Short mmCIF file of C-alpha atoms and ligand atoms in Angstrom, two decimals:
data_model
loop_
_atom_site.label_atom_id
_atom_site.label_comp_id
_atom_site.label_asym_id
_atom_site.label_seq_id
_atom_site.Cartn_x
_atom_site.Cartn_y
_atom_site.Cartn_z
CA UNK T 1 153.61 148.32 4.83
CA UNK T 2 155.95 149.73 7.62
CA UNK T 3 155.85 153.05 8.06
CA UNK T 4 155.44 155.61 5.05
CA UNK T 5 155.50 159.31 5.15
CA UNK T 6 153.93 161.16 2.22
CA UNK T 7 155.62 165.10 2.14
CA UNK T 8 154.62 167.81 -0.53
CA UNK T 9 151.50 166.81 -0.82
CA UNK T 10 148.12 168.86 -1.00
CA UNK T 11 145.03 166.81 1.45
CA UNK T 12 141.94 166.39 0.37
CA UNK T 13 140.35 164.04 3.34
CA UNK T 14 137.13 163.46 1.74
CA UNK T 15 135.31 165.30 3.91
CA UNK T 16 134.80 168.28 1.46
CA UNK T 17 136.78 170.71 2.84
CA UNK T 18 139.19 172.06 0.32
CA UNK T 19 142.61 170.57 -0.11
CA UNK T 20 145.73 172.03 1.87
CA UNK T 21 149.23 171.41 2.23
CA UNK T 22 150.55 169.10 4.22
CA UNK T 23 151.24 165.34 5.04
CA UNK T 24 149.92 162.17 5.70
CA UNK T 25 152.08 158.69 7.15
CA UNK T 26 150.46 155.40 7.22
CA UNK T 27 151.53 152.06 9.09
CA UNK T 28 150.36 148.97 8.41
CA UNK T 29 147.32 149.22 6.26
CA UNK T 30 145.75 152.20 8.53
CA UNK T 31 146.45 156.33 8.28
CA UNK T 32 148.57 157.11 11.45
CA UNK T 33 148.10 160.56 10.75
CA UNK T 34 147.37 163.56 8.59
CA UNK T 35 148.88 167.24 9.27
CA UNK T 36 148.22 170.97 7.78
CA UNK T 37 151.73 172.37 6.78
CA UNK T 38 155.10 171.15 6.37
CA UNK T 39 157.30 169.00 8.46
CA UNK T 40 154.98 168.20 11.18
CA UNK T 41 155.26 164.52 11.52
CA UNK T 42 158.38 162.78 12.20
CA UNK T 43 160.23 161.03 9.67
CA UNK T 44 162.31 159.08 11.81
CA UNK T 45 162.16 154.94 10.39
CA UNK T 46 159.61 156.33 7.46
CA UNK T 47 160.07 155.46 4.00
CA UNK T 48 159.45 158.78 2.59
CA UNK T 49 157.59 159.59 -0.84
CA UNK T 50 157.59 163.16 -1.58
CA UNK T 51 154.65 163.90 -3.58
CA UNK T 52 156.20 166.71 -5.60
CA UNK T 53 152.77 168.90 -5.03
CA UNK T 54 150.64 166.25 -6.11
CA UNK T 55 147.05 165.69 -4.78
CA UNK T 56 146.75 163.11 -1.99
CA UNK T 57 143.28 162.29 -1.51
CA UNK T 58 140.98 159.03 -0.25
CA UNK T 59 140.70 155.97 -3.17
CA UNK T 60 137.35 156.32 -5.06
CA UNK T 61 134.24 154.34 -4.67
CA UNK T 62 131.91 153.22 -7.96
CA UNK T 63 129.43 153.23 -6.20
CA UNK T 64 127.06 151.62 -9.10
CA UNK T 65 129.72 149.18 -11.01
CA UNK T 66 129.04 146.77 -13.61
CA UNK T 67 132.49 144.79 -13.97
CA UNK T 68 131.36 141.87 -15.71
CA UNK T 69 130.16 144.31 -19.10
CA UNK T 70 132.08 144.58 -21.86
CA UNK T 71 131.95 147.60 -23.95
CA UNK T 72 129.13 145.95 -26.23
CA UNK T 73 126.54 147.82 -28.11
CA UNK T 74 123.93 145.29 -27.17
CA UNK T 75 123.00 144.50 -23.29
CA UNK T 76 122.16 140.55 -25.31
CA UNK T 77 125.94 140.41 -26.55
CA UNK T 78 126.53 140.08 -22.68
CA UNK T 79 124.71 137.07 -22.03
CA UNK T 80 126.39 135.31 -25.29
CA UNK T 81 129.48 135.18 -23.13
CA UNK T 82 130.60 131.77 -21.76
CA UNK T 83 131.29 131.71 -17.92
CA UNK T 84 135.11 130.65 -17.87
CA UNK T 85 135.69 133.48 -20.15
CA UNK T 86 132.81 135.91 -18.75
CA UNK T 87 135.09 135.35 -15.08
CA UNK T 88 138.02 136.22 -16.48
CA UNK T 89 136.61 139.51 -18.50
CA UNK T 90 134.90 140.32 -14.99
CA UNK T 91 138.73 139.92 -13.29
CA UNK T 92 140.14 142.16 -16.17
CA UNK T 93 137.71 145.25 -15.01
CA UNK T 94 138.37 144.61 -11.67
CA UNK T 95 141.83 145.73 -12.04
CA UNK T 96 141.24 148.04 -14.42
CA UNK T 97 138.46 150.37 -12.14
CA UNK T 98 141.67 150.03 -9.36
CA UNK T 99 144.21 151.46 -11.91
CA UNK T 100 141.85 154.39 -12.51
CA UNK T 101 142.27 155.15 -8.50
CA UNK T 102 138.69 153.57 -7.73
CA UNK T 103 139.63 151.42 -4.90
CA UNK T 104 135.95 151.06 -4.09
CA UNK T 105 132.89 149.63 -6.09
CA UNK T 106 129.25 148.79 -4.68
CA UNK T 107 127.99 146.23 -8.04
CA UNK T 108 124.62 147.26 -9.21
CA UNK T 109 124.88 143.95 -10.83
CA UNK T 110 126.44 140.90 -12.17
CA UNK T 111 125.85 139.40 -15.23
CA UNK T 112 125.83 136.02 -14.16
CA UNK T 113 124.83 134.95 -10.76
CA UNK T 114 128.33 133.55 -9.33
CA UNK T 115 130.76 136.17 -11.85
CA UNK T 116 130.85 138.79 -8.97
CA UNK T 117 130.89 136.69 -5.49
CA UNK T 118 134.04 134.35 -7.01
CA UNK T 119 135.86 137.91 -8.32
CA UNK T 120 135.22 139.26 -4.47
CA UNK T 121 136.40 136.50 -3.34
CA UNK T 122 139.69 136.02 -4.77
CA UNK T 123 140.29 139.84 -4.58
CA UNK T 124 140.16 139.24 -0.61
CA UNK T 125 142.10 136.36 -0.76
CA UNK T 126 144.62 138.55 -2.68
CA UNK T 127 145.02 136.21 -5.49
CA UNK T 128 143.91 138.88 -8.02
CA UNK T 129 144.05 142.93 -7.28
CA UNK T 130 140.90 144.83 -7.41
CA UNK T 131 138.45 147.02 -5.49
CA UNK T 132 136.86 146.16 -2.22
CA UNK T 133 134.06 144.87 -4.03
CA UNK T 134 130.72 144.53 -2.99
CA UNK T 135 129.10 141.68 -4.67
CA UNK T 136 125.25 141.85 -6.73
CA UNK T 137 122.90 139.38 -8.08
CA UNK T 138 121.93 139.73 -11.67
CA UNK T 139 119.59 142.17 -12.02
CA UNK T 140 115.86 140.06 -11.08
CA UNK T 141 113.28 141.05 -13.82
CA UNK T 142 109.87 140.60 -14.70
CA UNK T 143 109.07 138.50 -17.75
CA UNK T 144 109.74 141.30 -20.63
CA UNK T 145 111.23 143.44 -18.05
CA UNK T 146 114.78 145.44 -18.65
CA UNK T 147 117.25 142.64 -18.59
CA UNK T 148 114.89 140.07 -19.65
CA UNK T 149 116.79 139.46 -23.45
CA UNK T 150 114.88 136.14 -23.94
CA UNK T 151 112.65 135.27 -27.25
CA UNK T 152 110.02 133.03 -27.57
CA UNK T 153 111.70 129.42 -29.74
CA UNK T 154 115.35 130.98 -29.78
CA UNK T 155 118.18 130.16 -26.89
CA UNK T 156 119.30 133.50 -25.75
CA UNK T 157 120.73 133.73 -22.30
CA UNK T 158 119.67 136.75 -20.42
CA UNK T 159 121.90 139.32 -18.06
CA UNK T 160 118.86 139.34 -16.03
CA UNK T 161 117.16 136.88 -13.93
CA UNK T 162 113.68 136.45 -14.56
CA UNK T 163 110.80 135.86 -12.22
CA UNK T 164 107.54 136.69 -11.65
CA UNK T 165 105.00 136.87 -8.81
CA UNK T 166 105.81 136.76 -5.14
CA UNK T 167 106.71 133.15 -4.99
CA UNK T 168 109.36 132.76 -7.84
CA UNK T 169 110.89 135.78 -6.64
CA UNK T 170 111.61 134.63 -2.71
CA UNK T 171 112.77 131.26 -4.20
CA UNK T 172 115.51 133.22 -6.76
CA UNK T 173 116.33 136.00 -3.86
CA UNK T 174 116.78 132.70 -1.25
CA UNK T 175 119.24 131.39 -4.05
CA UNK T 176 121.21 134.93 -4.74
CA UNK T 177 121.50 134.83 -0.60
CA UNK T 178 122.29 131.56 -1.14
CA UNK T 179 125.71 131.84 -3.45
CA UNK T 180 126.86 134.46 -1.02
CA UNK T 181 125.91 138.24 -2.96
CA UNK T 182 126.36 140.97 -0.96
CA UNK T 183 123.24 143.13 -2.29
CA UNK T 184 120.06 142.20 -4.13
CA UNK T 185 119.69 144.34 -7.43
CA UNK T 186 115.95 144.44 -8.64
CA UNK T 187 114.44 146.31 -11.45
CA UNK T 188 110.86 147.90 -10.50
CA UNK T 189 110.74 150.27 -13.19
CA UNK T 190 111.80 149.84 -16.66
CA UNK T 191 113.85 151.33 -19.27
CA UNK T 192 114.21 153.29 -22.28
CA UNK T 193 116.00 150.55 -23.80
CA UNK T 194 113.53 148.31 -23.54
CA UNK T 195 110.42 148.76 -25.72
CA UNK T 196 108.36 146.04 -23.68
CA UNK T 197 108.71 147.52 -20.55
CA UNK T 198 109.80 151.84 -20.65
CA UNK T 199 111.44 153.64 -17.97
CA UNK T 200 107.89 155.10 -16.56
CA UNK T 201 106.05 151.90 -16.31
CA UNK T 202 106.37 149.67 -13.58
CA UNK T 203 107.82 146.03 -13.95
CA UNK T 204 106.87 144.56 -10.64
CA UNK T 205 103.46 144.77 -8.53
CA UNK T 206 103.71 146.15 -5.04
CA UNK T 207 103.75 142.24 -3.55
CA UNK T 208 106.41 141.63 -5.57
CA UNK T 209 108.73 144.31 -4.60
CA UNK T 210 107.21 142.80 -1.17
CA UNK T 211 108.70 139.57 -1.40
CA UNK T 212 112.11 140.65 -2.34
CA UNK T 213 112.22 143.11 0.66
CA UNK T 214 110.81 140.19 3.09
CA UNK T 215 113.51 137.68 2.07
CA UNK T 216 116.19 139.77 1.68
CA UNK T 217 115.11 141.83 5.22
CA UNK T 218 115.11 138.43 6.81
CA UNK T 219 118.16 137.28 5.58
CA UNK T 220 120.72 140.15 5.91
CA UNK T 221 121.63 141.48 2.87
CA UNK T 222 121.86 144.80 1.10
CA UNK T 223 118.88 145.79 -0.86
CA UNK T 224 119.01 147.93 -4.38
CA UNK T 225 116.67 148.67 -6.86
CA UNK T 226 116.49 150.53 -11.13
CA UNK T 227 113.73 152.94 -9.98
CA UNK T 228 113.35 155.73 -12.95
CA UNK T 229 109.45 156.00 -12.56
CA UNK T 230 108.11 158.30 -9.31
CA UNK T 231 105.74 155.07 -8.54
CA UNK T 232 108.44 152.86 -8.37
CA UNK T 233 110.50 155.04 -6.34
CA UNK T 234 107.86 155.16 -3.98
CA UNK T 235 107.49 151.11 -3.71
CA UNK T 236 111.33 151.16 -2.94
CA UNK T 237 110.76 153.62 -0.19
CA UNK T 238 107.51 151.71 1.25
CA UNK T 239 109.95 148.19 1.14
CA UNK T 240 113.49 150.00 2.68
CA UNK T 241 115.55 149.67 -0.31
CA UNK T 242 119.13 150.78 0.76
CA UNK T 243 120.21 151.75 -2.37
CA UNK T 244 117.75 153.42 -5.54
CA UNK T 245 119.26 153.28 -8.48
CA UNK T 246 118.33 156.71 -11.30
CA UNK T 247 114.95 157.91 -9.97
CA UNK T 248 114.75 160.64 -12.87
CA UNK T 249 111.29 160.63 -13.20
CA UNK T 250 110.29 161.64 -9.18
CA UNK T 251 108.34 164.30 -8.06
CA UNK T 252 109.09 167.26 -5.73
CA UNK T 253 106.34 165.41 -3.36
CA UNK T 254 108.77 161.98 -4.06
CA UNK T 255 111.94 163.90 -3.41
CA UNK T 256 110.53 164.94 0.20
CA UNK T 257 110.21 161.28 1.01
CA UNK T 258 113.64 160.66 -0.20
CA UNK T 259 114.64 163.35 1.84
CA UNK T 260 112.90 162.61 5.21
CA UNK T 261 114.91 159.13 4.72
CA UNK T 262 118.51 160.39 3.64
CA UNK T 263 120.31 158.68 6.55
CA UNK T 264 119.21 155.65 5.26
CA UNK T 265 119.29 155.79 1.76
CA UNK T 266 122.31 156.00 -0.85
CA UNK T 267 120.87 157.30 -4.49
CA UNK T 268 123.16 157.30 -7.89
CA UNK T 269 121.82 158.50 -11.31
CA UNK T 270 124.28 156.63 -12.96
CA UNK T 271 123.72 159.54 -15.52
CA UNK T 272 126.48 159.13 -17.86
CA UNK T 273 125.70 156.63 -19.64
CA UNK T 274 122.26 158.09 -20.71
CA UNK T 275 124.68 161.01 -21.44
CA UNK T 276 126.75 159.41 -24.08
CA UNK T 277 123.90 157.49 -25.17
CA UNK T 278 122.05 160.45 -25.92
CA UNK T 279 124.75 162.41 -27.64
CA UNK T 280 128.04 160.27 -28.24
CA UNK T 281 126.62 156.69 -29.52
CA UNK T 282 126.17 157.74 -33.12
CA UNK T 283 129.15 155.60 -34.25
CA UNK T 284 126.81 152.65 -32.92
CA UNK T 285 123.61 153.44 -34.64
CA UNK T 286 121.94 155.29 -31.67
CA UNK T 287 122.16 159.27 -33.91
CA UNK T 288 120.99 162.05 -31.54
CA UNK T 289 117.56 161.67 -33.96
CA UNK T 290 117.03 158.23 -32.25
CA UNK T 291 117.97 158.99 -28.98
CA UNK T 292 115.57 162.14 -29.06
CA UNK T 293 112.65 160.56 -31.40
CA UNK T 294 112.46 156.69 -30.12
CA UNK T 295 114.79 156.30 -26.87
CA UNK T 296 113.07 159.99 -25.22
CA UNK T 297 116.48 160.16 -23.58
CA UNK T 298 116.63 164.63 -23.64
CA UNK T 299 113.86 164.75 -21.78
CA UNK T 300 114.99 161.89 -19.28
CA UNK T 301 118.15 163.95 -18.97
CA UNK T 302 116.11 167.22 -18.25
CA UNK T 303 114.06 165.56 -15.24
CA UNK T 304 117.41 163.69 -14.12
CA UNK T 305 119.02 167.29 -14.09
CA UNK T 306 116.26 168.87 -12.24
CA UNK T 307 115.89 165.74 -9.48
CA UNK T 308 119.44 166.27 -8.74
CA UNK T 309 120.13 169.79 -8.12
CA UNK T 310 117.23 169.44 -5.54
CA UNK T 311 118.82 166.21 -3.69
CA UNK T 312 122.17 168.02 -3.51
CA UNK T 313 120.11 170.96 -2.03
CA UNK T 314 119.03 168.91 0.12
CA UNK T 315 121.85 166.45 1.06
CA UNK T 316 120.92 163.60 0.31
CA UNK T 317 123.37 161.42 -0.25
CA UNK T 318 123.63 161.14 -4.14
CA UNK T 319 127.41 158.69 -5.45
CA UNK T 320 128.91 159.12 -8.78
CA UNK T 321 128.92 156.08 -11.23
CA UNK T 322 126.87 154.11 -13.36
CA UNK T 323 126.71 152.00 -16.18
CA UNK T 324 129.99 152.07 -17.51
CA UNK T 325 131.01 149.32 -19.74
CA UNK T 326 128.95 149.87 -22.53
CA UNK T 327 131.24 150.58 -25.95
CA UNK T 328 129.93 154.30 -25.55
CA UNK T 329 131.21 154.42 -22.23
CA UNK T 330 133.62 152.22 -21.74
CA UNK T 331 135.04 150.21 -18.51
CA UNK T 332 137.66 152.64 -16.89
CA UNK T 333 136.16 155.96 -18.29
CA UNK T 334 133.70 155.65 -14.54
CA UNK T 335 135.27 159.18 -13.34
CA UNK T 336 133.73 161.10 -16.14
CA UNK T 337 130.87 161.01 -14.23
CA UNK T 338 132.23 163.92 -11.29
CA UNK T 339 132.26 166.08 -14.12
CA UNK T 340 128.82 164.79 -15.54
CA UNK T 341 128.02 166.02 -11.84
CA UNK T 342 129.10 169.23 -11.41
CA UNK T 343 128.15 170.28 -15.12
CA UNK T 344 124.62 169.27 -14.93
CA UNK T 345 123.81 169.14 -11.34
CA UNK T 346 125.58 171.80 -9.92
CA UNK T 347 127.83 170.21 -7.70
CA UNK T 348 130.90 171.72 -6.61
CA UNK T 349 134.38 169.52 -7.38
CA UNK T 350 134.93 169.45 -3.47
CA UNK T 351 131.33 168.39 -3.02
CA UNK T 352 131.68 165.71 -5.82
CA UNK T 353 134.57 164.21 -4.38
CA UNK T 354 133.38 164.11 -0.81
CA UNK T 355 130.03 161.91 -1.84
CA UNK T 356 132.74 159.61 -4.10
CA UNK T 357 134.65 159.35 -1.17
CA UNK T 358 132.93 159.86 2.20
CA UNK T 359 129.98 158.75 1.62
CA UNK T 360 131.55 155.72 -0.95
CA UNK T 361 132.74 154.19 2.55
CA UNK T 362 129.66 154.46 3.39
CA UNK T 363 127.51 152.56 1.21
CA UNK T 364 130.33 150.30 1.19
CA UNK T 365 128.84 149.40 4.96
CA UNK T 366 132.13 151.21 6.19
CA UNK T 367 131.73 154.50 7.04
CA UNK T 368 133.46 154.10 10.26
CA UNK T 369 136.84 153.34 8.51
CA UNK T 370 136.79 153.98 4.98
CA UNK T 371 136.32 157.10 2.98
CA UNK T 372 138.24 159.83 4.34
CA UNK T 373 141.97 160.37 5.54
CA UNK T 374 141.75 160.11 9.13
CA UNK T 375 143.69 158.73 12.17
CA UNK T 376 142.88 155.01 12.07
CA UNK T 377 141.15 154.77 8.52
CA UNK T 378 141.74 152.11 6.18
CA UNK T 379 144.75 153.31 4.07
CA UNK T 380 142.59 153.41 0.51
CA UNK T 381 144.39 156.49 -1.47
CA UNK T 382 145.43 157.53 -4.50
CA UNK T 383 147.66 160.41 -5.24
CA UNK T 384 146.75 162.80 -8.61
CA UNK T 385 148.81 165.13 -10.88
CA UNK T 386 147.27 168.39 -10.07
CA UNK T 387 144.71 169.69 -7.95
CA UNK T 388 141.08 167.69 -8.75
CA UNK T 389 139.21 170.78 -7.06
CA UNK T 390 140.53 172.96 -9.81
CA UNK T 391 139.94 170.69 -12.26
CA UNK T 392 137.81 167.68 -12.20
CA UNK T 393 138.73 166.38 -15.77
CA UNK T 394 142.22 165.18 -14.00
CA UNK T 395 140.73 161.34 -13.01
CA UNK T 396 139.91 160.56 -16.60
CA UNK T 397 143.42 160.39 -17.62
CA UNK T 398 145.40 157.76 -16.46
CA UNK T 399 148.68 159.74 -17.02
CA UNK T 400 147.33 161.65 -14.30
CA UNK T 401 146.89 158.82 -11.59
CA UNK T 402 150.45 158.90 -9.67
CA UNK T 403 149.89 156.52 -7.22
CA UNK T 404 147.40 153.97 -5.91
CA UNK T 405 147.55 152.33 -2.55
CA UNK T 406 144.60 150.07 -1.11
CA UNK T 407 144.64 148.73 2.60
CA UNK T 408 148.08 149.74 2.93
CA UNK T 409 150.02 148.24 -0.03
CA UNK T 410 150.43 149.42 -3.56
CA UNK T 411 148.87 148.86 -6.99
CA UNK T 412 150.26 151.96 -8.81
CA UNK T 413 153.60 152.79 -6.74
CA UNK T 414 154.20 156.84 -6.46
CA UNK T 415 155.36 157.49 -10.00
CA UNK T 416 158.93 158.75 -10.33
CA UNK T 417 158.97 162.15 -11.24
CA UNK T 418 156.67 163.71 -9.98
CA UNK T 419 156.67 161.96 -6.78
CA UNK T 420 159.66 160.93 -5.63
CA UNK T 421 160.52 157.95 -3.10
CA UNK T 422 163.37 158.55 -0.86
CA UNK T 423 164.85 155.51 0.47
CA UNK T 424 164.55 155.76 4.48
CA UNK T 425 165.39 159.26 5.62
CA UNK T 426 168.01 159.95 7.68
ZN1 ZN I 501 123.09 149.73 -14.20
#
């Protein structure tokens, strides 16, 4: 885009500081610049939007998306879904995570092994909007692990990919690396939802963990990991797992290892959907009685609460997102989870938005350029009705969402309004 001048606006840069008044211009698909108070850059050739006192503030980063899930009840319903139709569904939630301002979204899996790498790929060819998008495998699992919806006789395809012992899993890593994924997702722990395998028992051996972190080491791509028990937290620490996915169930002993590594490590609870499944899924059979008495998710919650107040203590860099897409928390809804965040762990909205920001560039592997409204950043912003650090709520309704810009060009122009473009200002 040629140059744009935004006026009126409050900043929020992403780099927690609270927001102030002032403006930002862009040119091309990079900030020029950003400035405290009004009428400090020249509007001389700018389009100018004024932003009527609206927020102006870096796009958002998911930073553990799963865009090929469609609001079922059942993780099995997932794998019942043909590809041609599955591709188009994962499309669909592409632009629909961009339209809720989240210009951003690290996959902490695909459903399907190609689903994710052909949806990046037209999105960068600009066929089809969406996110920058990193790319996942489908989650690998042990036989009977989380993700592993198979039955002996029947023909159920599986979300997961299964394999077991060292071997099997360097051959399916190899073939993830293979189709092009951007990140390996791997589930050493289990789940909850999974009778066979719970979330404090341990799906893979030590060697197998191993393999996956040799091949994927060796070959260059992103490493992440469904950790919930504090053993398999630690074998994601021993292998140099980039990103760990929940961790609720880690001691204060675990947490100083996360700690001593938080320059290296990105961590997400991806607590809301445990949340809603805990308290809002009666409507689908899961009554607070069986989400306390068979699914033990309370007390999950509890340790997730008290693990997080101590990384945010600590800094460690801890993303919003997670597990949206199920028909309790359904695709679009993601940004509930900076509330989840400062409600139960104590973050404050600044502090929130910084690690969905900041620190989204940088587990996007772009740190350097993405994340924050800066001189010579990627132009990835969104503009909001109100001021987010007052209230936090303000993402989760679209109404709310004035404008969207990614690398420079539009999805959501500035809504009329509230923000009003001026045709080139004299
Ligand atoms: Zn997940």
């Amino acid at each position: 885009m040629g140059l744009t001048l935004f006026k009126n606006v409050l900043v929020f840069d992403g780099t927690g500081s609270d927001p102030f008044p002032g403006e930002v211009s862009v040119q091309g698909n990079r900030v020029q610049s950003v400035a405290k108070g009004k009428d400090q850059i020249p509007t001389d050739g700018a389009t100018v939007v004024d932003g009527g006192g609206a927020t102006i503030m870096p796009g958002l980063c998911e930073a553990h998306g799963h865009i090929s899930y469609n609001d079922c009840a059942k993780l099995s319903e997932i794998g019942d879904i043909p590809p041609e139709e599955h591709t188009l569904l994962t499309a669909y939630n592409a632009k629909l995570l961009l339209g809720m301002g989240f210009t951003s979204v690290y996959s902490a899996a695909s459903s399907k092994p190609r689903l994710e790498v052909a949806v990046r790929d037209e999105i960068n060819s600009g066929r089809i909007p969406g996110p920058r998008f990193k790319a996942a495998s489908p989650e690998i699992v042990s036989t009977g692990g989380l993700g592993d919806e198979r039955q002996y006789h029947m023909h159920h395809e599986s979300v997961g990919m299964i394999a077991d012992g060292p071997d099997e899993i360097r051959k399916l890593v190899r073939l993830m690396v293979r189709e092009r994924v951007d990140t390996i997702k791997i589930n050493i722990s289990g789940d909850n939802f999974t009778e066979t395998c719970r979330a404090e028992m341990l799906s893979y051996t030590d060697e197998e963990v191993g393999a996956a972190a040799e091949v994927a080491h060796s070959r260059g791509v992103w490493l992440a990991c469904h950790a919930r028990s504090d053993d398999s937290v630690r074998l994601a620490l021993k292998h140099n797992f980039r990103v760990i996915y929940h961790a609720d169930f880690i001691t204060n002993e675990t947490i100083d290892m996360v700690e001593a590594k938080k320059d290296e490590i990105f961590l997400a609870p991806a607590v809301g959907a445990i949340y809603a499944t805990a308290y809002e899924a009666s409507e689908w059979g899961i009554t607070p009685e069986i989400a306390d008495k068979v699914m033990d998710l309370p007390r999950k919650l509890e340790h997730t609460e008290r693990v997080y107040r101590e990384m945010r203590k600590r800094g460690v860099r801890v993303l919003p997102g997670g597990d949206y897409g199920f028909a309790w928390t359904p695709m679009g809804t993601n940004s509930r989870d900076l509330e989840h965040f400062v409600k139960m762990f104590g973050y404050t909205p600044a502090e929130v938005l910084m690690a969905a920001t900041k620190w989204g560039g940088e587990i996007m592997g772009m740190g350097d350029e993405l994340g924050l409204l800066k001189t010579g950043y990627l132009a990835d912003m969104i503009m909001i009705d109100g001021d987010p650090v007052k209230d936090i709520t303000l993402f989760q309704n679209k109404d709310n969402i004035l404008m969207v810009m990614k690398d420079g060009e539009y999805f959501v122009e500035p809504r009329p309004g509230r923000a009003k473009v001026h045709q080139k200002a004299a």
